[in-house]
Each structure stands twice: as structure tokens, then as C-alpha cells.
mmCIF file of C-alpha atoms in Angstrom:
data_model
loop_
_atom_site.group_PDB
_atom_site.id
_atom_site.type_symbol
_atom_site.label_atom_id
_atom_site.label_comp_id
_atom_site.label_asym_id
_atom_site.label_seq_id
_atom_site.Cartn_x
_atom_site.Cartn_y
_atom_site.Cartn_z
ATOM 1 C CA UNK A 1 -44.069 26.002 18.302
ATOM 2 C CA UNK A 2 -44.058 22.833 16.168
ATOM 3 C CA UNK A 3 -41.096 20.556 16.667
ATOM 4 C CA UNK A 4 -40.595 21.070 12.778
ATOM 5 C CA UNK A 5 -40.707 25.076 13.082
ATOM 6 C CA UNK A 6 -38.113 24.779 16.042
ATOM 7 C CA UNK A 7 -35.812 22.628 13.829
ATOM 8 C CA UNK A 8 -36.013 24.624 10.844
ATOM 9 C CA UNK A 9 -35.862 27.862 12.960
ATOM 10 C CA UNK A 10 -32.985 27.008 14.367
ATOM 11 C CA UNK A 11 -30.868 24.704 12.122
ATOM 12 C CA UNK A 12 -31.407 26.874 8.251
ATOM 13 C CA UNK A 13 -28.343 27.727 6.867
ATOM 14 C CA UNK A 14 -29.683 29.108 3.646
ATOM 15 C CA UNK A 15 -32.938 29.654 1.979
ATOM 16 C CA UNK A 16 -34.101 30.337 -1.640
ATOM 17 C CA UNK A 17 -37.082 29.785 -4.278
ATOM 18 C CA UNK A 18 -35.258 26.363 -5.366
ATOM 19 C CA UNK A 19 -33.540 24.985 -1.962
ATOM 20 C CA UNK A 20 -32.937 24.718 2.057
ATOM 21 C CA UNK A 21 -29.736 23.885 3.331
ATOM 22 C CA UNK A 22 -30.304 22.915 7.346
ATOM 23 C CA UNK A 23 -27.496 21.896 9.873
ATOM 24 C CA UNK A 24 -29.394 18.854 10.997
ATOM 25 C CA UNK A 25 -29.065 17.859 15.000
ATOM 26 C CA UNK A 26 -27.317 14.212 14.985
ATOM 27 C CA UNK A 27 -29.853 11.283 16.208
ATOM 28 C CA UNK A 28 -32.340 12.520 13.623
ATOM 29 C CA UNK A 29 -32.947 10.954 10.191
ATOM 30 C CA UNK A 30 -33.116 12.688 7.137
ATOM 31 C CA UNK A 31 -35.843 10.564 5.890
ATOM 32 C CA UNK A 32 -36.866 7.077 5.047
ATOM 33 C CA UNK A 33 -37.772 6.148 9.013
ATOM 34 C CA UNK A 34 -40.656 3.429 9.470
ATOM 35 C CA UNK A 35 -41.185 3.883 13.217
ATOM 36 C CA UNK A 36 -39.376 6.573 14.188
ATOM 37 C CA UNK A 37 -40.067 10.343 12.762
ATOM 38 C CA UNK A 38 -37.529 12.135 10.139
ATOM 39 C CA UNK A 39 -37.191 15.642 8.820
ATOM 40 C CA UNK A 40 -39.162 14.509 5.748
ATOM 41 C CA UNK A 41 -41.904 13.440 7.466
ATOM 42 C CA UNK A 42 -41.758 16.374 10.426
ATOM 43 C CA UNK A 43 -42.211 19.318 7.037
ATOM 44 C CA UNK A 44 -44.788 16.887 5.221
ATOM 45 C CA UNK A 45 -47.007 17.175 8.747
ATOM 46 C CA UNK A 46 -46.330 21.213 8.688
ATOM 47 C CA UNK A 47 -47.802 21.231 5.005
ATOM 48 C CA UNK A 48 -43.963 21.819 3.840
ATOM 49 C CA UNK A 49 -43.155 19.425 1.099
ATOM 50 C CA UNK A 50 -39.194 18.506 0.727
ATOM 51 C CA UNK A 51 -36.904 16.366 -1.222
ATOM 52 C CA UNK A 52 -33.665 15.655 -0.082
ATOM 53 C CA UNK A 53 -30.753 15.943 -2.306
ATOM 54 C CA UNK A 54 -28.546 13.462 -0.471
ATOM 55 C CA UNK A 55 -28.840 11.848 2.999
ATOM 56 C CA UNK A 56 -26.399 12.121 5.884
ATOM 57 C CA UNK A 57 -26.627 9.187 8.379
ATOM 58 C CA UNK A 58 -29.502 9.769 11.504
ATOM 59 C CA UNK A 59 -26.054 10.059 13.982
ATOM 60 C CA UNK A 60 -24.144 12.604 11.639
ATOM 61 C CA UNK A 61 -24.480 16.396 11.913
ATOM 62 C CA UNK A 62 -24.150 18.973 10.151
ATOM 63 C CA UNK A 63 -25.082 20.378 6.252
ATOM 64 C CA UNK A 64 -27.589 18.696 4.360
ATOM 65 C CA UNK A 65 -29.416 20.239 0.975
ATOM 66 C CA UNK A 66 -32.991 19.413 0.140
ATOM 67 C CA UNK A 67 -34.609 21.323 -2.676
ATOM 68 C CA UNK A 68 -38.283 22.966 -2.526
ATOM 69 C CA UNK A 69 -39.454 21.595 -6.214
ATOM 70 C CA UNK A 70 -39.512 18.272 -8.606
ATOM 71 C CA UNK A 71 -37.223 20.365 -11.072
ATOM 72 C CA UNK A 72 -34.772 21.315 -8.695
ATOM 73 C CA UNK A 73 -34.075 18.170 -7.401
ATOM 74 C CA UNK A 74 -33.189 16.903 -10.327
ATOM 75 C CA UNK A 75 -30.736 19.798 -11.421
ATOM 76 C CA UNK A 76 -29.065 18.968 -7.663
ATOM 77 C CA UNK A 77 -28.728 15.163 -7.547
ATOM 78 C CA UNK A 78 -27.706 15.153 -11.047
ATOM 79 C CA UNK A 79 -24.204 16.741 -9.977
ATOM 80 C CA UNK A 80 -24.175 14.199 -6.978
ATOM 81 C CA UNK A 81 -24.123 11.770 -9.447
ATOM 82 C CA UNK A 82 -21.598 13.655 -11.397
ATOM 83 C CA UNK A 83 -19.554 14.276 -8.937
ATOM 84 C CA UNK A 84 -19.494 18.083 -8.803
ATOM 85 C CA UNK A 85 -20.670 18.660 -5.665
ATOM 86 C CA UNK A 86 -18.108 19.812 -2.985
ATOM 87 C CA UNK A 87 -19.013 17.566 0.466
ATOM 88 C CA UNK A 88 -16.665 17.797 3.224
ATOM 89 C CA UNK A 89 -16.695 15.909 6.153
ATOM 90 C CA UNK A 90 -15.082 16.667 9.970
ATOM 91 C CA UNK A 91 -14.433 13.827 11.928
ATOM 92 C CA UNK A 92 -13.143 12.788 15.006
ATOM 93 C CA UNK A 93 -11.715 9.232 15.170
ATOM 94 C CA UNK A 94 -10.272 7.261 18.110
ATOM 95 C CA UNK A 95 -6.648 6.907 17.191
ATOM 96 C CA UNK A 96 -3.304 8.625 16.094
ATOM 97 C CA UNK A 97 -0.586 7.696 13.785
ATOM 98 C CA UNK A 98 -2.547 9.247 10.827
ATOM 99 C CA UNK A 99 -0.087 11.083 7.710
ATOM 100 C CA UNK A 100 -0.864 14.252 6.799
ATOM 101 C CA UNK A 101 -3.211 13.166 3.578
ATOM 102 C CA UNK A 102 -4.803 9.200 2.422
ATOM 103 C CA UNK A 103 -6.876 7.849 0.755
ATOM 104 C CA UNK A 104 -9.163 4.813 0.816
ATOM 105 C CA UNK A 105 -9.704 3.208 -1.854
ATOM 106 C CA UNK A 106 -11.897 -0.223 -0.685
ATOM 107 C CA UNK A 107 -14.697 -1.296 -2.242
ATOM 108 C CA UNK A 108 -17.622 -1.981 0.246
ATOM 109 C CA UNK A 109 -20.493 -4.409 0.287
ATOM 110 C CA UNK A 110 -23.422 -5.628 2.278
ATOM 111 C CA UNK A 111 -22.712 -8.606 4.820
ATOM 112 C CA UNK A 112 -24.495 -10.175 7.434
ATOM 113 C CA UNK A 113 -28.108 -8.164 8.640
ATOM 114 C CA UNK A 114 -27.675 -6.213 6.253
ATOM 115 C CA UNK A 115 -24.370 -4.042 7.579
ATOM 116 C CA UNK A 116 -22.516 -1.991 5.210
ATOM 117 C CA UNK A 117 -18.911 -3.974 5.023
ATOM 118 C CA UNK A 118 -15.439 -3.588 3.034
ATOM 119 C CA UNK A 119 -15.623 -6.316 0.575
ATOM 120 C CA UNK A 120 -13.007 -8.420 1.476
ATOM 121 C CA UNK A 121 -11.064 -10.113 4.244
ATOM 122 C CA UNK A 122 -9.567 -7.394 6.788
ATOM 123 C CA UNK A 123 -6.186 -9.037 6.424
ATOM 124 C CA UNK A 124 -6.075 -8.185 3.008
ATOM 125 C CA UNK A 125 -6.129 -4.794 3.612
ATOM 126 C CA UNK A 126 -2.479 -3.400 2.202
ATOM 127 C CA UNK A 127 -1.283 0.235 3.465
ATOM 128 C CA UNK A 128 1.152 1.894 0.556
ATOM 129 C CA UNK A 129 2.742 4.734 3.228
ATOM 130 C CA UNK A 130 5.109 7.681 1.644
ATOM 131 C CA UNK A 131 6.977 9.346 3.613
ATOM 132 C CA UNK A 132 6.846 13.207 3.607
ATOM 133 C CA UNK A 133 10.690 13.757 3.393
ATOM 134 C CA UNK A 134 10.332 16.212 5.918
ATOM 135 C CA UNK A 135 11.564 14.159 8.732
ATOM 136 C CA UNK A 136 8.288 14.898 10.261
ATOM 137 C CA UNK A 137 4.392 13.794 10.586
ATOM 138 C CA UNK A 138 3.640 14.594 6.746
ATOM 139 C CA UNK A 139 3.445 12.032 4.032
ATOM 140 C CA UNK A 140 0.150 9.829 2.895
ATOM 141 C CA UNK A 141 -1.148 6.347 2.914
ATOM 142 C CA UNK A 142 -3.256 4.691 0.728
ATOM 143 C CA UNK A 143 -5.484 1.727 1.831
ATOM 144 C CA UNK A 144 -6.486 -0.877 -0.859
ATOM 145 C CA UNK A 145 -7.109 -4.556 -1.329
ATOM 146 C CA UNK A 146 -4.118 -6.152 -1.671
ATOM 147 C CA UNK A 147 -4.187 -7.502 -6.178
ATOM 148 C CA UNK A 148 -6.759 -10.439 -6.530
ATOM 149 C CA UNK A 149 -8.473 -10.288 -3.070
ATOM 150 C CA UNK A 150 -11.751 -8.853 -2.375
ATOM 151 C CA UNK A 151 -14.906 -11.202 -2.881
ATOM 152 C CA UNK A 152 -16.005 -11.774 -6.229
ATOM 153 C CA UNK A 153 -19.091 -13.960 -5.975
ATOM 154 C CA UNK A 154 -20.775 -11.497 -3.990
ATOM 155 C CA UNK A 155 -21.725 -7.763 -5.478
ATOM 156 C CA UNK A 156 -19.528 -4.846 -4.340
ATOM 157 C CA UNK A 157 -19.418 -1.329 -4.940
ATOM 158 C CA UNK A 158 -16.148 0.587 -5.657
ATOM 159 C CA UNK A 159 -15.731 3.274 -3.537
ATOM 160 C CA UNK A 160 -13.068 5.904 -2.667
ATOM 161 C CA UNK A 161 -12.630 8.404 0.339
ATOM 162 C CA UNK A 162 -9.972 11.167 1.203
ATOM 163 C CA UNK A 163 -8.680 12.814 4.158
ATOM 164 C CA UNK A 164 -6.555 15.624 5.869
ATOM 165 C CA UNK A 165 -5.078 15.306 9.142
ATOM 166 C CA UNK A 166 -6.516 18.559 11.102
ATOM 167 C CA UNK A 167 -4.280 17.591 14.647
ATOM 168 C CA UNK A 168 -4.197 14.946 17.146
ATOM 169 C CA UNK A 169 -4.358 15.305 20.840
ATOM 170 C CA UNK A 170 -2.274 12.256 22.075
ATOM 171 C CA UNK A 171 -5.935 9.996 21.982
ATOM 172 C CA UNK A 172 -7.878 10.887 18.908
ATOM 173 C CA UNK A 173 -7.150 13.109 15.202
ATOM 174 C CA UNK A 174 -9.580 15.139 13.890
ATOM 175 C CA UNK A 175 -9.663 14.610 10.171
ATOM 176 C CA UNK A 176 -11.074 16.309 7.281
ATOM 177 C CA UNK A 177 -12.541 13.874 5.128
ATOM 178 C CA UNK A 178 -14.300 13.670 1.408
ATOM 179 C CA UNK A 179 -16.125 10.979 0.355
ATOM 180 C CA UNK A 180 -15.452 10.931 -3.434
ATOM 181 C CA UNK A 181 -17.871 8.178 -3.948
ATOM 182 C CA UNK A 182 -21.350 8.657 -1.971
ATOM 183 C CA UNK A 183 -22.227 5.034 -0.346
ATOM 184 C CA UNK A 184 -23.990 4.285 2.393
ATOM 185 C CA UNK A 185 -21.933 4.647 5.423
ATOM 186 C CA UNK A 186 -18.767 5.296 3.401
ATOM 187 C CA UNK A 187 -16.758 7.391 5.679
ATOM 188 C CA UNK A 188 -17.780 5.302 8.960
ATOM 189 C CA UNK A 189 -16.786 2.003 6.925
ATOM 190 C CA UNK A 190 -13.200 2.883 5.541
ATOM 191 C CA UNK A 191 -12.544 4.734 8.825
ATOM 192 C CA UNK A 192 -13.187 1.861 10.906
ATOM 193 C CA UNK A 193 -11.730 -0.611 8.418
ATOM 194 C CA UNK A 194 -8.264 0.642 8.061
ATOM 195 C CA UNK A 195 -8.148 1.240 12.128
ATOM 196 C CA UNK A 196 -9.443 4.537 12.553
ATOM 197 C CA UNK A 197 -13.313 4.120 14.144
ATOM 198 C CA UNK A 198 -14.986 7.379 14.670
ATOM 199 C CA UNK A 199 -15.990 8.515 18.113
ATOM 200 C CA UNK A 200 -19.303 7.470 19.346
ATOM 201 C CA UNK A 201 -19.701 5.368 16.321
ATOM 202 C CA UNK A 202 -22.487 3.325 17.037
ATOM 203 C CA UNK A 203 -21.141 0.711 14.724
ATOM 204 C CA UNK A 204 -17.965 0.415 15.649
ATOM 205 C CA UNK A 205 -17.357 2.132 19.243
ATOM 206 C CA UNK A 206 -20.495 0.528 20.229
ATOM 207 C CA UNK A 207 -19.899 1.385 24.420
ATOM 208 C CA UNK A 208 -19.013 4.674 23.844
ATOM 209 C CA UNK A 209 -22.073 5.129 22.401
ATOM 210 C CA UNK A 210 -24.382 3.143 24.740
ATOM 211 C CA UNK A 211 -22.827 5.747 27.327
ATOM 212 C CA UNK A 212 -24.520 8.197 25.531
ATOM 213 C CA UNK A 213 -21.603 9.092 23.057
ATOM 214 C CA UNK A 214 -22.528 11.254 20.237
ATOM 215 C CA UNK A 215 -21.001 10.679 17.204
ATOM 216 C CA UNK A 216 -17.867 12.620 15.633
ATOM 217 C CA UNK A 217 -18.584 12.948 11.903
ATOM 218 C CA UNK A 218 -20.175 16.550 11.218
ATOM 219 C CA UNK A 219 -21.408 17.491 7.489
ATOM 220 C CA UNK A 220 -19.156 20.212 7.150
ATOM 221 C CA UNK A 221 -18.737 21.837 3.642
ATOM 222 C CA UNK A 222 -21.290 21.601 0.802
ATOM 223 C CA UNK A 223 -20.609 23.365 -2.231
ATOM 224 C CA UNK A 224 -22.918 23.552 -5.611
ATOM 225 C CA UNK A 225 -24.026 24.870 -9.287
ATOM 226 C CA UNK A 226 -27.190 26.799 -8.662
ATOM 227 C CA UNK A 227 -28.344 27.503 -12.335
ATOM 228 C CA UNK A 228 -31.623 29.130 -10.955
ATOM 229 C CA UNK A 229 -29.900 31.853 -9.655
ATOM 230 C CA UNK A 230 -27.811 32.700 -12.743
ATOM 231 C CA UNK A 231 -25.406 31.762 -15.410
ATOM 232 C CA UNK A 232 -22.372 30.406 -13.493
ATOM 233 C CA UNK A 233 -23.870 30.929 -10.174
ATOM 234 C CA UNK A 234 -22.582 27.809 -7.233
ATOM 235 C CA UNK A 235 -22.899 28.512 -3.774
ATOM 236 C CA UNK A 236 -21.214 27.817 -1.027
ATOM 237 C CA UNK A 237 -21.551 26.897 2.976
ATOM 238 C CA UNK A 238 -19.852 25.858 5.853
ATOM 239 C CA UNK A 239 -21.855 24.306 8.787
ATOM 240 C CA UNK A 240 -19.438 24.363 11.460
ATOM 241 C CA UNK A 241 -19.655 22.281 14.626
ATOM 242 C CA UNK A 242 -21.141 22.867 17.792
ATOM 243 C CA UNK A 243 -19.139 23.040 20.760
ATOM 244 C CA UNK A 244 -20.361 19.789 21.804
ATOM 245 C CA UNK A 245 -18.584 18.189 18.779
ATOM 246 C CA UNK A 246 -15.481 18.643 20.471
ATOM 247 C CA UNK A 247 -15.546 18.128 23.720
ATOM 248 C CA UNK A 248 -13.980 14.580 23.408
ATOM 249 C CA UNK A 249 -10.419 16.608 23.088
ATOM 250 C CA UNK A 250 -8.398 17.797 24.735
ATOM 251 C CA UNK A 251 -4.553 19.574 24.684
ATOM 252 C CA UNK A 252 -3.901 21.663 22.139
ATOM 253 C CA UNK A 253 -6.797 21.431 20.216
ATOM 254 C CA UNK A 254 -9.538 21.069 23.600
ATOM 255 C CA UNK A 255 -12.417 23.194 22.283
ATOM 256 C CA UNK A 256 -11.902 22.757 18.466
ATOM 257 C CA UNK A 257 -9.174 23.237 16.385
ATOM 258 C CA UNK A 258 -8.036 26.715 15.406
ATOM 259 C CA UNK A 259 -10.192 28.324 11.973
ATOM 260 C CA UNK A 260 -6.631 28.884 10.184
ATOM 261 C CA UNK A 261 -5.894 24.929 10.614
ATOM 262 C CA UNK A 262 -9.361 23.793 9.699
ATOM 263 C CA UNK A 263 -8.967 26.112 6.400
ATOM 264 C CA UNK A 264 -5.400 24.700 5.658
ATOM 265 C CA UNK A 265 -6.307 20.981 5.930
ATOM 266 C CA UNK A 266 -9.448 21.703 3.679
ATOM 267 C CA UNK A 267 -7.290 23.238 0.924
ATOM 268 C CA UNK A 268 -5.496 20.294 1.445
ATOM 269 C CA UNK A 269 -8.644 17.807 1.268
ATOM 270 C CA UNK A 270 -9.398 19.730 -2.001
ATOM 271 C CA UNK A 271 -6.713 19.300 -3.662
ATOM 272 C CA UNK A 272 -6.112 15.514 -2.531
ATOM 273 C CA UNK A 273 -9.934 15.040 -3.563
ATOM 274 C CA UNK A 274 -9.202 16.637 -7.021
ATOM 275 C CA UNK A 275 -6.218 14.599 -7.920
ATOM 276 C CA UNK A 276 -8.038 11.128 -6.740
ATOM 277 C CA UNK A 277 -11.256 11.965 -8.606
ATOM 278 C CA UNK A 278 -8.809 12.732 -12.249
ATOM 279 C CA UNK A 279 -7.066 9.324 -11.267
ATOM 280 C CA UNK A 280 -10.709 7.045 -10.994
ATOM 281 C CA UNK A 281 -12.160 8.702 -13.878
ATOM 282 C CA UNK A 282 -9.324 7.841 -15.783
ATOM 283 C CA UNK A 283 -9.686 4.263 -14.627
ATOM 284 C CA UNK A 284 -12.868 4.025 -15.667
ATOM 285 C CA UNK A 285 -14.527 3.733 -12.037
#
């Protein structure tokens, strides 16, 4: 068997006339590799031609949609661009202190070789927290740059992220997150930026991950219109982690985090994502 076959054997989520939906395995790329091999590249020497909707980075896991035909691809990445796809994120970061919702609202840039970078000075970084009322571990936080910082000589790309506290064990929170905005890196940027690096991030928990780490940030929810499969059809899928993913944990949530807490912090992300995204487009963004 083909190293292709064996992939697409074993990671397909979903399969039509128009699209495949895989779970990739973290540590390989999507596409776009010059001396390394990517999924693109892997169909292409199988005779299977692909094009990839979006990209999730070469260390993420989890759902990623590439459609079979020219046509297609265009219906797709047109509501990427639109922002009517539904893309949800798990990830594990190395921290605790999180509120129960934020957002992160930094615009990011390119700095030295290179690197994806919030554009602006770290210590301009302001954190509006609200309190939940509850006397408890609810409320939000929203990072932003603090009025008049950021680095205007230099382009920068405004860009917004959300998230839903899942649990913490003590050491690390596993988050449900939504990039709202689809840059490069996004989620491993703001994370890392406002104190909250992800596990095994090889840009940012750089020994954990020359230890072999894997990295915590799973593609976990896609959601879609699929006009080829009739009026008013979307589908729908969930990719969810390996047990591998989790083995970082431990306490309470060692294995995973129960399916009824996963489901409430995504209602959660949902509805956090949908109030952000009415707020930037009516700013304009």
C-alpha cells in the first residue's frame, strides 16, 4: 500500500463527487513543501488531483477540506473568504488563569526571518477582564493594542480570534478556539502573545518540542454550504482527537475532557464567535 492510500484510508472523514474532508496526522503539510513531501504532492503521485480549501499548519491535526474539481474550489474558498465557514479549533496551552470566554483582537505581522508576529511591542498589549459576577472562574478578557500603539510603518494584518475555556488541570487549559480571521499561524500567535503558548509549539515551547512534543492544536469542527448537494444543503463534521492529543493532562480531565463539556464550551465558542464577527463587520474590518 502507497503511503498516500494508507493516509487517505485511514484519515477520510467524508467523501463526495465535489470534496474530501481528511483528519490529517500532525508533522505533515498540507501542501506547498519544497523538500519535504505534502498531501498535495503524495495524491498528485497516486494520479489523484486535489485542491485544498484552506491549510492547517504541518504540526496541527485534525479536519481539513480539499475539493475534487476547479469549480468546487471556488464555491468553498469563496465562504472562507466570507466568513461562513464554521472552523473550530481544540487546543491545549501551557498555562491557567484563563476566563471562561476572550477574545484576541491583535493585529499580526511578519518580523524578523520571516516569523509570523503581533504587530506591536508586547508591552503594549492591554487585557480588558470582566468579571462573571458569579463569584467564580467565569467572565472574559479581551486582548488588544493598547489606542495608538502597534507599528505603522510596517504592513499588518487585522486579525481576531475567540475562545472557550474547556477545563484546566492545575498545569495547562484546554481551550476551544475560532479563528475569526484566517492568518497564517493565527491561533499559535495570539495564544503565545497574550501568555498562553500551546503545548509542543515548536515556536514558542521550542524544548518541549525538541523532546519530541507534539503539538496541542487539533482542527476540530468544520462546518459548510454544499450547494452541489442541494438547495440549502451545509454539512457538518467533527474530527475529534486522538488519544495521544491528551496525554499531556492529567486530573480531572487525564484522557480528554468529557463529550458533554466539549459540546458546552463549543456552543459557547459559537456564540462568542457570532457576536465578535457582527461587531468587526460593523467596524468595517
Amino acid at each position: 500500500m502507497s503511503r498516500w492510500s494508507e493516509i487517505r484510508d485511514g484519515a477520510a472523514l467524508y467523501e463526495d463527487e465535489a470534496i474530501l474532508v481528511l483528519d490529517k496526522p500532525a508533522g505533515i503539510s498540507v501542501m506547498g513543501e519544497r523538500h519535504e513531501t505534502d498531501l498535495v504532492r503524495l495524491a498528485e503521485e497516486e494520479g489523484e488531483t486535489l485542491y485544498p480549501v484552506h491549510r492547517i499548519d504541518k504540526v496541527t491535526s485534525g479536519a481539513v477540506l480539499f475539493a475534487k474539481e476547479v469549480r468546487f474550489h471556488s464555491v468553498l474558498t469563496r465562504q472562507f473568504n466570507r466568513r461562513t465557514v464554521d472552523k473550530s479549533y481544540l487546543a491545549v496551552t501551557r498555562s491557567t488563569g484563563l476566563p471562561r470566554t476572550g477574545t484576541i483582537d491583535l493585529p499580526l505581522g511578519v518580523g524578523r526571518k520571516n516569523r509570523v508576529r503581533v504587530a506591536g511591542n508586547r508591552g503594549d498589549i492591554v487585557a480588558d477582564e470582566k468579571d462573571g459576577g458569579d463569584g467564580g472562574d467565569g467572565g472574559e478578557v479581551r486582548w488588544s493594542l493598547a489606542p495608538g500603539a502597534g507599528f505603522g510603518e510596517k504592513r499588518s494584518y487585522p486579525s481576531l480570534t475567540v475562545f472557550a475555556r474547556v477545563g484546566d488541570d492545575g498545569r495547562h487549559t484546554v481551550l476551544a478556539v475560532r479563528p475569526v480571521t484566517g492568518r497564517r499561524h493565527q491561533i499559535r500567535v495570539h495564544l503565545a502573545w497574550t501568555g498562553h503558548a500551546i503545548e509542543g509549539d515548536p515556536l514558542f515551547d521550542r524544548e518541549s518540542a525538541a523532546a519530541g512534543a507534539r503539538t496541542r492544536l487539533h482542527s476540530w469542527w468544520l462546518a459548510f454550504d454544499a450547494p452541489w448537494a442541494g438547495p440549502g444543503a451545509r454539512l457538518e463534521f467533527q474530527a475529534p482527537p486522538d488519544a495521544d492529543f491528551w496525554v499531556p493532562l492529567g486530573g480531572d480531565l487525564a484522557g480528554g475532557p468529557a463529550a458533554d463539556e466539549l459540546d458546552r464550551a463549543h456552543r459557547v465558542l459559537a456564540e462568542r464567535a457570532a457576536a465578535e464577527a457582527d461587531r468587526w463587520d460593523a467596524a468595517g474590518a
